[in-house]
mmCIF file with all atom_site columns, C-alpha atoms in Angstrom:
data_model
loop_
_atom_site.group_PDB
_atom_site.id
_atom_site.type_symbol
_atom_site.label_atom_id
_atom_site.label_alt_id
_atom_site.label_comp_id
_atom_site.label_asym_id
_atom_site.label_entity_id
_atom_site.label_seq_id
_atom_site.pdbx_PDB_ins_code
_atom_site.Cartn_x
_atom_site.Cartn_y
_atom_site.Cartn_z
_atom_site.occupancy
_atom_site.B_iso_or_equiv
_atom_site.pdbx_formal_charge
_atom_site.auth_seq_id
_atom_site.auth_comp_id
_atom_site.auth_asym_id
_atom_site.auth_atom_id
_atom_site.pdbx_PDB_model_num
ATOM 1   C CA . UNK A 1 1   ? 110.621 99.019  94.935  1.00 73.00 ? 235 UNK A CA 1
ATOM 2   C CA . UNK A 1 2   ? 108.799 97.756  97.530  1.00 84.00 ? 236 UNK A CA 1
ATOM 3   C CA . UNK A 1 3   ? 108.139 95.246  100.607 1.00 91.00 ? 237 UNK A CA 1
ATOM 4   C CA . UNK A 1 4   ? 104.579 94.150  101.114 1.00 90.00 ? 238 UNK A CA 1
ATOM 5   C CA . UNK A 1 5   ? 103.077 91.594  103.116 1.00 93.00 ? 239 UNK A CA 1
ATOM 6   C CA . UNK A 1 6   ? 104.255 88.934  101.390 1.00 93.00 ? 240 UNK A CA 1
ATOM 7   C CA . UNK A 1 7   ? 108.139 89.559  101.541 1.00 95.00 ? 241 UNK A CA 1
ATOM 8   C CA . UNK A 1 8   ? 107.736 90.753  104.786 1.00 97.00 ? 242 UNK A CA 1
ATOM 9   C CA . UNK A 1 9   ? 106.595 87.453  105.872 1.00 97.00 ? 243 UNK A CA 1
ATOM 10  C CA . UNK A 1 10  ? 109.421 85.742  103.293 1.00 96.00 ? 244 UNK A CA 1
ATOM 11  C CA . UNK A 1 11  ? 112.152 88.019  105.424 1.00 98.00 ? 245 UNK A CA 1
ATOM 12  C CA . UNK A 1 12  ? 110.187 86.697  108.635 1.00 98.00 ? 246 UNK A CA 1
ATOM 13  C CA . UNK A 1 13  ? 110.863 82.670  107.572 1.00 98.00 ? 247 UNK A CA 1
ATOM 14  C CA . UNK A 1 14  ? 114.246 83.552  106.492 1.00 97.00 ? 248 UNK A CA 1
ATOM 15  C CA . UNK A 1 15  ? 114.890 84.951  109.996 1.00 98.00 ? 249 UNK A CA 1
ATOM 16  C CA . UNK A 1 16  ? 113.919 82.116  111.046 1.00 98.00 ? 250 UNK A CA 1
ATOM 17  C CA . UNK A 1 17  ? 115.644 79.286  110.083 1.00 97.00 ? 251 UNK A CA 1
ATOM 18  C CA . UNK A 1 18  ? 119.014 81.917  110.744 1.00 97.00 ? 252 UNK A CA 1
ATOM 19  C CA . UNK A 1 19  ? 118.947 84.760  113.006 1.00 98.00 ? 253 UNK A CA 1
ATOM 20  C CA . UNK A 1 20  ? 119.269 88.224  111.552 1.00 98.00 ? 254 UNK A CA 1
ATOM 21  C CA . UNK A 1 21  ? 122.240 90.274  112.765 1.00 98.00 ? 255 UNK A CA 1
ATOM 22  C CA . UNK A 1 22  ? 124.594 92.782  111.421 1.00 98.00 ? 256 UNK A CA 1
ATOM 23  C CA . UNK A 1 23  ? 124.148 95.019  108.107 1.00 98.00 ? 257 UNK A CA 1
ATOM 24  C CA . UNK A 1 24  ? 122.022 94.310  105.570 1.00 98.00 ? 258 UNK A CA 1
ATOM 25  C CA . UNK A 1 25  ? 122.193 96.737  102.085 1.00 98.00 ? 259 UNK A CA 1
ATOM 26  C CA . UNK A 1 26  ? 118.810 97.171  100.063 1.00 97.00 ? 260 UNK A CA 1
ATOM 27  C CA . UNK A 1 27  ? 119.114 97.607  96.541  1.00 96.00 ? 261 UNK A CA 1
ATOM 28  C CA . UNK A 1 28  ? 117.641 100.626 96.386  1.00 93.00 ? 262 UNK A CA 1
ATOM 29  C CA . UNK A 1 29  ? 115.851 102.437 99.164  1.00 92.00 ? 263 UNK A CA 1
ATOM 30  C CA . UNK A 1 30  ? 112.757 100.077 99.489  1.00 92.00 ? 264 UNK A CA 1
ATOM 31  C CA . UNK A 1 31  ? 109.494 101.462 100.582 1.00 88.00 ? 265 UNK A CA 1
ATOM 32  C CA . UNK A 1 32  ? 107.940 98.900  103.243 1.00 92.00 ? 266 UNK A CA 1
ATOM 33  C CA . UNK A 1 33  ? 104.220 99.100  103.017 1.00 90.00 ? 267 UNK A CA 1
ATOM 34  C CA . UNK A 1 34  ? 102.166 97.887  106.084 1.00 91.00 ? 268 UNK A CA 1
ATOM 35  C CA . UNK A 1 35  ? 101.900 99.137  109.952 1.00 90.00 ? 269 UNK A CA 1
ATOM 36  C CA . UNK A 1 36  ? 103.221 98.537  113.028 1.00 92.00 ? 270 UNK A CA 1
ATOM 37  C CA . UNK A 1 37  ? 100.355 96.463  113.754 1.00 94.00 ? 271 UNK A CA 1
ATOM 38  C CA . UNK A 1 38  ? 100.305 94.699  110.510 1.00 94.00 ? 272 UNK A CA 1
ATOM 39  C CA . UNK A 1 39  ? 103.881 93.844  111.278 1.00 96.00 ? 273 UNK A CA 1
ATOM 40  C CA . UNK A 1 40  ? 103.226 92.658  114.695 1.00 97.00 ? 274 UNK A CA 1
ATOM 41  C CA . UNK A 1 41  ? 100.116 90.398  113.258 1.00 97.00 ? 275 UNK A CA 1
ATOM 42  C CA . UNK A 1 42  ? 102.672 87.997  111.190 1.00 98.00 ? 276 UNK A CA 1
ATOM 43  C CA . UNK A 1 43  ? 105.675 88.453  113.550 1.00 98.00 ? 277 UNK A CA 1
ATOM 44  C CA . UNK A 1 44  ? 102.585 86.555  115.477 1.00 98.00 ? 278 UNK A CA 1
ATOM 45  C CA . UNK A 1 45  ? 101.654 84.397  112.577 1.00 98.00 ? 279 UNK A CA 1
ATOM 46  C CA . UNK A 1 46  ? 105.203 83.258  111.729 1.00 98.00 ? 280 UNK A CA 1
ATOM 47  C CA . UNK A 1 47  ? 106.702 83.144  115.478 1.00 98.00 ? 281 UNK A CA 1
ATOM 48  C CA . UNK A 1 48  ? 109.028 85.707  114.576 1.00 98.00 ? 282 UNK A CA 1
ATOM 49  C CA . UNK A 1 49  ? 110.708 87.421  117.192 1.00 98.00 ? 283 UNK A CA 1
ATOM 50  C CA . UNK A 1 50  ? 110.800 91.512  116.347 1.00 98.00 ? 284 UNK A CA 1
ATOM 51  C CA . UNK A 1 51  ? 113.200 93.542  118.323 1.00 97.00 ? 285 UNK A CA 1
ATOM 52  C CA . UNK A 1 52  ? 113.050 96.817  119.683 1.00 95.00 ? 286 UNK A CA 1
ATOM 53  C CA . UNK A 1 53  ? 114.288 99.965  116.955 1.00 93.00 ? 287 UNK A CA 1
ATOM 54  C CA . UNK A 1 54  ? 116.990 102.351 117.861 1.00 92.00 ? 288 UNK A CA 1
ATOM 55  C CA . UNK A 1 55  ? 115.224 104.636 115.366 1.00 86.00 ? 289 UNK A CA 1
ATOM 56  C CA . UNK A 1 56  ? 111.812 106.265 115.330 1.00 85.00 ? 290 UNK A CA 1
ATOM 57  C CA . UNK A 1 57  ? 109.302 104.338 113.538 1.00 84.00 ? 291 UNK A CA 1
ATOM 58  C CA . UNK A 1 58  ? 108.965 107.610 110.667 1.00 78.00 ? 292 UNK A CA 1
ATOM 59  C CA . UNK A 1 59  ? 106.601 106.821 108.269 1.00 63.00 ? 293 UNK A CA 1
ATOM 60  C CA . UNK A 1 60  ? 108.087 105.780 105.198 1.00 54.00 ? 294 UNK A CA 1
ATOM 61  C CA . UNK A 1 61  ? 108.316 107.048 101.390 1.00 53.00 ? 295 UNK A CA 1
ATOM 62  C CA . UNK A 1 62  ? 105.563 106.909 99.148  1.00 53.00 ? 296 UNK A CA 1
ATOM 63  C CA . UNK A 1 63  ? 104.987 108.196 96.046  1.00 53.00 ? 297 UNK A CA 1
ATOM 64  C CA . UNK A 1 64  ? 102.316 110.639 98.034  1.00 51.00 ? 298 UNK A CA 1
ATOM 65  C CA . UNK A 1 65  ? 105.125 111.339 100.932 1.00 54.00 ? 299 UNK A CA 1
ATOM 66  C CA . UNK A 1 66  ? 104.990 110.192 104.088 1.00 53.00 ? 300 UNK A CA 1
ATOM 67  C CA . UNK A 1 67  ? 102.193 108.202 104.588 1.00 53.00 ? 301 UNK A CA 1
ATOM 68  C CA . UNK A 1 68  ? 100.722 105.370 107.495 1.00 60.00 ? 302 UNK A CA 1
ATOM 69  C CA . UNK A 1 69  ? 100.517 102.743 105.516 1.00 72.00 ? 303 UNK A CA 1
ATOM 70  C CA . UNK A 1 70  ? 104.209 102.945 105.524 1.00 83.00 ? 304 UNK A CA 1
ATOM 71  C CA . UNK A 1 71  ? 107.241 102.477 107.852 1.00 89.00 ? 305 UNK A CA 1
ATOM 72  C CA . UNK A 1 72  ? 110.261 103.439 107.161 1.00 91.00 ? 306 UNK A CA 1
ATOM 73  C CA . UNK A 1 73  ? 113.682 100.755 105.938 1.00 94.00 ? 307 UNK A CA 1
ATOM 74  C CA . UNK A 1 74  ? 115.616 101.608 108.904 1.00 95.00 ? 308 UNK A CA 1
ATOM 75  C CA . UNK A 1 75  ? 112.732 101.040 111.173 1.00 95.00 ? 309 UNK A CA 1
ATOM 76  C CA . UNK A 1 76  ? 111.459 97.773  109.561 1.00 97.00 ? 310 UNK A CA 1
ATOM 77  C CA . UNK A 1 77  ? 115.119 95.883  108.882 1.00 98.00 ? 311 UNK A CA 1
ATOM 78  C CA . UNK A 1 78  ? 116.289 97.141  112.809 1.00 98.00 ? 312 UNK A CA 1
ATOM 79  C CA . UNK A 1 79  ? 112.919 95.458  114.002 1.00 98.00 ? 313 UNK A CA 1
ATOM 80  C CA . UNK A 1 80  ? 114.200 92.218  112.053 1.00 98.00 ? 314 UNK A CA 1
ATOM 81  C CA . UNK A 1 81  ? 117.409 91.869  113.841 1.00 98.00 ? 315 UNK A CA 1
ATOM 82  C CA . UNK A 1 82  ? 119.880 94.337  111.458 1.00 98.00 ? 316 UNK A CA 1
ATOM 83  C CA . UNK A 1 83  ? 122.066 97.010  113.656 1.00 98.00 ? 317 UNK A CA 1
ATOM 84  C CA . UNK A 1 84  ? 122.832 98.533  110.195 1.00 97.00 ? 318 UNK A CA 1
ATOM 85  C CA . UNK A 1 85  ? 120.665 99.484  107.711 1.00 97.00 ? 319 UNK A CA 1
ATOM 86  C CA . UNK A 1 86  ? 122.583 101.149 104.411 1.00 97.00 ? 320 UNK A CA 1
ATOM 87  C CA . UNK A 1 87  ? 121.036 101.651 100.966 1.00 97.00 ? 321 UNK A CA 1
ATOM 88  C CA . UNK A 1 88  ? 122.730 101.741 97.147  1.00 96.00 ? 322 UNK A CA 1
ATOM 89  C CA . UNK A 1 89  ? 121.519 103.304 94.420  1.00 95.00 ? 323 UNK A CA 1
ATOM 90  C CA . UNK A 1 90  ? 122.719 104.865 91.203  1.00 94.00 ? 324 UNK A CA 1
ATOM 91  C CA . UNK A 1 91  ? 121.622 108.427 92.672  1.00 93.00 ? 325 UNK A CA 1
ATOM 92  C CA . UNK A 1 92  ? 120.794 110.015 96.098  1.00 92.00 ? 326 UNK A CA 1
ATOM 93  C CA . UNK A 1 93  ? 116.846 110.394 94.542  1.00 90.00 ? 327 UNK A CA 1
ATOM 94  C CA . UNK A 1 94  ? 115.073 107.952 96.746  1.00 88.00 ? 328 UNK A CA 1
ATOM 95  C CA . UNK A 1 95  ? 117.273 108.438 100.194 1.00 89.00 ? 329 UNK A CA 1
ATOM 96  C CA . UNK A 1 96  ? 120.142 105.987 99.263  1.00 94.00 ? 330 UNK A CA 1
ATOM 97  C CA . UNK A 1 97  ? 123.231 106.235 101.435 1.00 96.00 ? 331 UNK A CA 1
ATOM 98  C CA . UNK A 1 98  ? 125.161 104.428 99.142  1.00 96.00 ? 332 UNK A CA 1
ATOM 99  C CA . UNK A 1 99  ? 126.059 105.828 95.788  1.00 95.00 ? 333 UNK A CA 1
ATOM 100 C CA . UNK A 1 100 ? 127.074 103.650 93.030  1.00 96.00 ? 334 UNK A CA 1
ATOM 101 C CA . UNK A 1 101 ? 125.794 102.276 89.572  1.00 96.00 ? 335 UNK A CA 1
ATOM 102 C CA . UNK A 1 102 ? 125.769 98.353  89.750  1.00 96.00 ? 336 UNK A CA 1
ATOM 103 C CA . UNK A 1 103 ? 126.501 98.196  85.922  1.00 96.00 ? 337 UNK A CA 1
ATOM 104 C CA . UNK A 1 104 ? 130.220 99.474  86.711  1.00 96.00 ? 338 UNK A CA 1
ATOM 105 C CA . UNK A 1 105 ? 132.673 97.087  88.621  1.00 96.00 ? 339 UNK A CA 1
ATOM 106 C CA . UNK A 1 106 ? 133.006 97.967  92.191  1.00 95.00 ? 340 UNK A CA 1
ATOM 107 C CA . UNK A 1 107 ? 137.284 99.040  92.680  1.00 92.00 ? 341 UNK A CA 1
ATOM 108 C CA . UNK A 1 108 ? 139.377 97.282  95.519  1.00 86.00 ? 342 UNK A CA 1
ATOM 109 C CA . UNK A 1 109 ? 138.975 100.412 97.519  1.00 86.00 ? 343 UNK A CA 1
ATOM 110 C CA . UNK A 1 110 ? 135.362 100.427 98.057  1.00 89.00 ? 344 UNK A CA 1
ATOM 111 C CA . UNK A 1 111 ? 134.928 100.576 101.360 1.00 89.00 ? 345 UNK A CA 1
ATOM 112 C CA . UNK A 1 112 ? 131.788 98.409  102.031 1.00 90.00 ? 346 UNK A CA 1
ATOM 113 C CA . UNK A 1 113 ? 133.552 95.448  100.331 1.00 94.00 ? 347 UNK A CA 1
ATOM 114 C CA . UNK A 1 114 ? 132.265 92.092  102.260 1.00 93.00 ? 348 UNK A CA 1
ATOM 115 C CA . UNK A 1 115 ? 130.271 94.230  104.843 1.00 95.00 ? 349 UNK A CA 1
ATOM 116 C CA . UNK A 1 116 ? 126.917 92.623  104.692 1.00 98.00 ? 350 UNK A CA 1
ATOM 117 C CA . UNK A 1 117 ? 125.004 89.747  106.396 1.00 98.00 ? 351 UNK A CA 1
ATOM 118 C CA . UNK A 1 118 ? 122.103 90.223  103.867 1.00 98.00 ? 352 UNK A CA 1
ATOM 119 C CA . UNK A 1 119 ? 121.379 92.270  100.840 1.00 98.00 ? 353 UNK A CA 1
ATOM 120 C CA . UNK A 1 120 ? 117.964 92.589  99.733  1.00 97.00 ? 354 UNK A CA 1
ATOM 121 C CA . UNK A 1 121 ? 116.977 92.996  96.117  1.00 94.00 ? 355 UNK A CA 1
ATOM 122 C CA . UNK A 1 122 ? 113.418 94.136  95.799  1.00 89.00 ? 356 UNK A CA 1
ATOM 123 C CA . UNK A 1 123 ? 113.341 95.140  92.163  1.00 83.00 ? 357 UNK A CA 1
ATOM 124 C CA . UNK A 1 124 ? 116.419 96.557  91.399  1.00 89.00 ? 358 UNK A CA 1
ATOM 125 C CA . UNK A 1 125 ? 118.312 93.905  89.742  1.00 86.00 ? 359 UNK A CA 1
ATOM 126 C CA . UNK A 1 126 ? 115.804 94.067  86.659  1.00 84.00 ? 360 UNK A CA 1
ATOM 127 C CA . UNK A 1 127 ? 116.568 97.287  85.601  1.00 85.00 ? 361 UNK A CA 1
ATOM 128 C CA . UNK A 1 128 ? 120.481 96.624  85.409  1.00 89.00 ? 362 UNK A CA 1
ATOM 129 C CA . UNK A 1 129 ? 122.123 96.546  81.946  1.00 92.00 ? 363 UNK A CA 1
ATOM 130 C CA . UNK A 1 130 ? 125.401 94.347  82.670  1.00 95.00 ? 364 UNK A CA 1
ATOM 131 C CA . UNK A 1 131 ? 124.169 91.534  84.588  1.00 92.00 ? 365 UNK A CA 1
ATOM 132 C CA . UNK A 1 132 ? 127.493 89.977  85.191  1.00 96.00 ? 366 UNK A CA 1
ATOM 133 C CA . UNK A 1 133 ? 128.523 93.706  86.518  1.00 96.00 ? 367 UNK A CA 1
ATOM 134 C CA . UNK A 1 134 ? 125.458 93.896  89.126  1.00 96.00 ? 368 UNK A CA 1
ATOM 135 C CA . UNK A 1 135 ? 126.085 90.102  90.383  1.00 95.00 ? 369 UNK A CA 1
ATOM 136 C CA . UNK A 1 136 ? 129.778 90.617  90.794  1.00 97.00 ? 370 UNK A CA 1
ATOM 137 C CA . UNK A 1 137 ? 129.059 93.471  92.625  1.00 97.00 ? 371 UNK A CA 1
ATOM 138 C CA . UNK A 1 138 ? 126.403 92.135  95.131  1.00 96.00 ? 372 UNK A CA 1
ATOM 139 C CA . UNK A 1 139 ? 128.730 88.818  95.419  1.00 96.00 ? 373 UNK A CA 1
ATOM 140 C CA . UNK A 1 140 ? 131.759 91.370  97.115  1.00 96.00 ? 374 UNK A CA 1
ATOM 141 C CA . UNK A 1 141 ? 129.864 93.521  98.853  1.00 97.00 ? 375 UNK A CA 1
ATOM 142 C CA . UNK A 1 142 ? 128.376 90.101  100.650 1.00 97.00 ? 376 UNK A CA 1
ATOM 143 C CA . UNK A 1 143 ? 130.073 88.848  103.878 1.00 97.00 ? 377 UNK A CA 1
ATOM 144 C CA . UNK A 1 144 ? 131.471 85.297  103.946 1.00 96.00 ? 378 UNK A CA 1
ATOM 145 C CA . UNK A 1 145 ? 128.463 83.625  105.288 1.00 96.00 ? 379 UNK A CA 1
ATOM 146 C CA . UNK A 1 146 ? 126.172 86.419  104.289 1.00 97.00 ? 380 UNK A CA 1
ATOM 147 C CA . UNK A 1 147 ? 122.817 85.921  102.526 1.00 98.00 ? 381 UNK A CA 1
ATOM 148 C CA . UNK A 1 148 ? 121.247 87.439  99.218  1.00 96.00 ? 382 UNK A CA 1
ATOM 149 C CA . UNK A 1 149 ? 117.185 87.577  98.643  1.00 95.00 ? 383 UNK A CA 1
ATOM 150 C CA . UNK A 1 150 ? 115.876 88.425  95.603  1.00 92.00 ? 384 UNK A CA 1
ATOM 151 C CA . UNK A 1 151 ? 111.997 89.110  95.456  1.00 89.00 ? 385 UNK A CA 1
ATOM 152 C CA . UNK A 1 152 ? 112.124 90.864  91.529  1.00 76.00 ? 386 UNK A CA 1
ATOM 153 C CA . UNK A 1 153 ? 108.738 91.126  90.529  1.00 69.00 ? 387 UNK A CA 1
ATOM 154 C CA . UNK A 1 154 ? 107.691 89.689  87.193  1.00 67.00 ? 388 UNK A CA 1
ATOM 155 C CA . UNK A 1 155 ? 104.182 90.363  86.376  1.00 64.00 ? 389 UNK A CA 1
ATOM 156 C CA . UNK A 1 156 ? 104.009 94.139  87.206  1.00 58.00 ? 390 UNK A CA 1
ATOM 157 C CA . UNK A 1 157 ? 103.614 96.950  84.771  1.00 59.00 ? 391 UNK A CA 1
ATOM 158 C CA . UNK A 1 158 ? 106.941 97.712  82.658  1.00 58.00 ? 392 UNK A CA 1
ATOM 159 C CA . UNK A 1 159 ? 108.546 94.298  83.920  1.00 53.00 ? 393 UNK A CA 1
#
């Protein structure tokens, strides 16, 4: 799961035409491949406006470690306008904060229920058994208002 160029600009356009605020939840921890400069170039490009991090930029994962070419979620989604930056996944593995598998129903106690402004899916949804489950799931966990991108891919090895 990752964010290239091209979703980074998507993001970008989406910001856009609705300002960013708030918490947005990744599906899965998502590695955002580019640089600082790279990111500056279509904040340029797309008259974006980035905002200063409260975090350190910390190179991101990659399946070679830190590396770059990378920058890290917190970094990337605070320089889009997000104050929170959270991440579920079915295990801790990949440096989710959020632990739950999207195939079971989320209970009325959860307690991020209607927290987020956006949730990003970046190729997580795919690889869910009960659709109906994940959907549900994303649907509660969205704020009234909030916003869900999906950027699956669909022409990449073993999808």
């Amino acid at each position: 799961m990752a964010i290239v160029n091209s979703c980074i600009r998507l993001l970008m356009r989406e910001g856009n035409r609705e300002k960013f605020s708030g918490k947005v939840l990744q599906l899965g921890n998502q590695e955002i491949i580019t640089t600082e400069e790279c990111l500056q170039k279509i904040a340029q490009e797309e008259n974006f406006k980035l905002l200063e991090a409260n975090c350190d930029i910390g190179y991101g994962r990659s399946k070679f470690g830190e590396h770059p070419t990378t920058v890290s979620s917190k970094y990337f989604f605070q320089r889009l306008g997000f104050e929170t930056v959270d991440a579920l996944d079915f295990s801790s593995f990949e440096g989710a904060n959020i632990i739950h598998d999207l195939n079971v129903l989320l209970n009325k106690d959860f307690k991020n229920i209607g927290d987020y402004n956006l949730i990003y899916d970046g190729g997580t949804i795919e690889h869910i058994f009960s659709m109906p489950n994940a959907l549900k799931n994303i649907f509660d966990l969205l704020s009234v208002g909030g916003r869900i991108l999906h950027t699956s891919p669909v022409n990449m090895f073993n999808h």
